[in-house]
Amino acid sequence: MSDHAMPQKSQKTQNSKDSPARHSCARLITKLHPSWCFYVAVWGIIAGLITSLVFELNFPSPTLLVIILVILIIITFRFANFITIIIAFLAGFLLGTFRVSPELVGRATIANFQGQTIIIAGNLSEDPDISKNPPAIRLKNLRIYANKTAESFSADDSDFLSLVGTIYATIANSSDTNLERSDFIILEGKLESGFGTFIGKISRAKILNIERSSPGDVFARFKHWFSDRTRDFMPSPEVDLGLGYLMGMKTGLDKDFSAALQAVGMTHVVVASGAHLAILTGAAKKLFGRISKFTGALVALLLIIAFVMIVGFTPSMTRAALVASLSLVVGYVGRKFTPLRLIAFTMMLTLLINPTNFLNLGWQLSFASFFGILVLAPYLQKLFYGGKPPPWLAGMLITSLSTSLICAPILIYNFGSLSLLSFVANLIILPTLPYAMLGMMLTGATSFLPIIAGLIAQLTRLLLDLHIWLVNFLSDKTAFILEIPSANPFIFLLYLPVLLFLLFVVYLDHANRKRVRNDRPRAEPS
């Protein structure tokens, strides 16, 4: 009997020694929810896009390889575990690097023409910036006509080189032209090196030809018609600020006031983005949702489409439209995104649409504000008020403080200054922004009734005057404006305390949930 017991004991000891290794292997192949692989692939794509763009890693790829990588990611959904999520991340990373390749090719190609006088053509991506002297434009869908001069060039010339990217140009002979968004323009000028998201720059270019398809950009035309009707009832600078609020038309703002907005850290309020769409969609759902849930969602979605077409596909507007549309659709079917997943998904989509969005200040501030509102602010509210909703004023203060903290390193890096009073401006301006937008919209909409439009315009002007006074007052408080060297990457180390705070709060939240589970009474065995 003892002879049989000894081998059994030895076998039991051997199993106990192997158990940690077996346990580790079991954890690696433990089945996970497919969403793990999906969102890890999303972060992989983002990492690949940003890495390739910053370090200029050009990896052109055949279409077949891209298809294989996409199929590989889809397969990982079926067999989601700790091993396959690594595969999903690597496949996503490669897809991101491949997407940046056309952008890098465009930059490398146009660099060969720097210092030369060239003929270049493209479509206006945004309304001309007439506030600058000379006016500035942005061209996309680029064509370079190499070895051509103004004398030998013909508008129907098919000998050109197509490029991916955007050109920034100032126009020397724009006084006798009426430029409109989406116009196809042919320029001649000396090409200079680009900056930011632009692959090149031309100063004081000469317009050789303008082509406008019929009927042209009707949404841009409506925007200018509406702004003209509003200007009939309200003077500058109030009307310029109001149109900036309503439709992102910041080109009419006075240079001194634009500088004051920058000093106070409030440039984002005159860039049409998520706050503007949230106001529009919220009003639509409240008004038309009384008819039915479907009607409210449909009208809100149509408003998003119309607003984007009027404002244009700027980086911040693209992000805001994607977030608002996804939130509407997912909310309609009774589901919701977690904040980090929503941020990651929309970040990936906007970078896939245009990888150079990452270099755009508006895009950066848009996502920073988004993170502050959806991630940091709720954790601060939970820290100070537990599970209870904070008072209205406290909630606004926490939200303003959160966005200011997250946007601060970006503003310091780009401008070399930071106003400690920016959260005060946010606290006063953001709650009253919907009323200013509503007043501007009603002023233009009732322009055929001069008495009513004039009354609405006067009331709206009072609110806009308050905003202008506040911005100018705070910008004069130079003692609260920190001057810090710009373009210093170490400034982003300021995010480290925020990250540590979020990790600490998440840890406490996890520990509390675990304690609650352990404290639950267990059912007695029958």
PDB file of C-alpha atoms in Angstrom, residues 16 51 53 68 71 86 116 145 187 232 272 286 307 316 348 356 380 388 399 441-442 461 484:
ATOM      1  CA  SER A  16       1.920  21.542  -8.005  1.00  0.00           C
ATOM      2  CA  THR A  51       4.833  57.221 -35.592  1.00  0.00           C
ATOM      3  CA  LEU A  53       4.090  60.872 -39.629  1.00  0.00           C
ATOM      4  CA  ILE A  68      -4.552  40.463 -45.702  1.00  0.00           C
ATOM      5  CA  ILE A  71      -8.654  39.978 -42.696  1.00  0.00           C
ATOM      6  CA  ILE A  86      -0.858  41.495 -29.772  1.00  0.00           C
ATOM      7  CA  GLN A 116      11.449  77.415 -58.016  1.00  0.00           C
ATOM      8  CA  TYR A 145       2.635  71.764 -63.978  1.00  0.00           C
ATOM      9  CA  LEU A 187      -1.529  79.863 -59.377  1.00  0.00           C
ATOM     10  CA  ASP A 232     -27.438  94.390 -41.769  1.00  0.00           C
ATOM     11  CA  ALA A 272     -16.997  75.361 -35.009  1.00  0.00           C
ATOM     12  CA  LYS A 286     -35.653  68.149 -27.408  1.00  0.00           C
ATOM     13  CA  PHE A 307     -23.859  72.266 -40.431  1.00  0.00           C
ATOM     14  CA  SER A 316     -12.088  69.939 -35.593  1.00  0.00           C
ATOM     15  CA  MET A 348      -8.561  56.760 -35.771  1.00  0.00           C
ATOM     16  CA  THR A 356      -1.812  65.344 -41.186  1.00  0.00           C
ATOM     17  CA  LEU A 380     -12.937  64.891 -10.646  1.00  0.00           C
ATOM     18  CA  LYS A 388     -23.916  62.415  -6.553  1.00  0.00           C
ATOM     19  CA  THR A 399     -15.490  70.997 -16.613  1.00  0.00           C
ATOM     20  CA  MET A 441     -29.427  82.345 -35.949  1.00  0.00           C
ATOM     21  CA  LEU A 442     -32.744  84.091 -35.254  1.00  0.00           C
ATOM     22  CA  ARG A 461     -25.388  92.261 -29.031  1.00  0.00           C
ATOM     23  CA  ILE A 484       7.164  79.890 -21.238  1.00  0.00           C
TER      24      ILE A 484
END
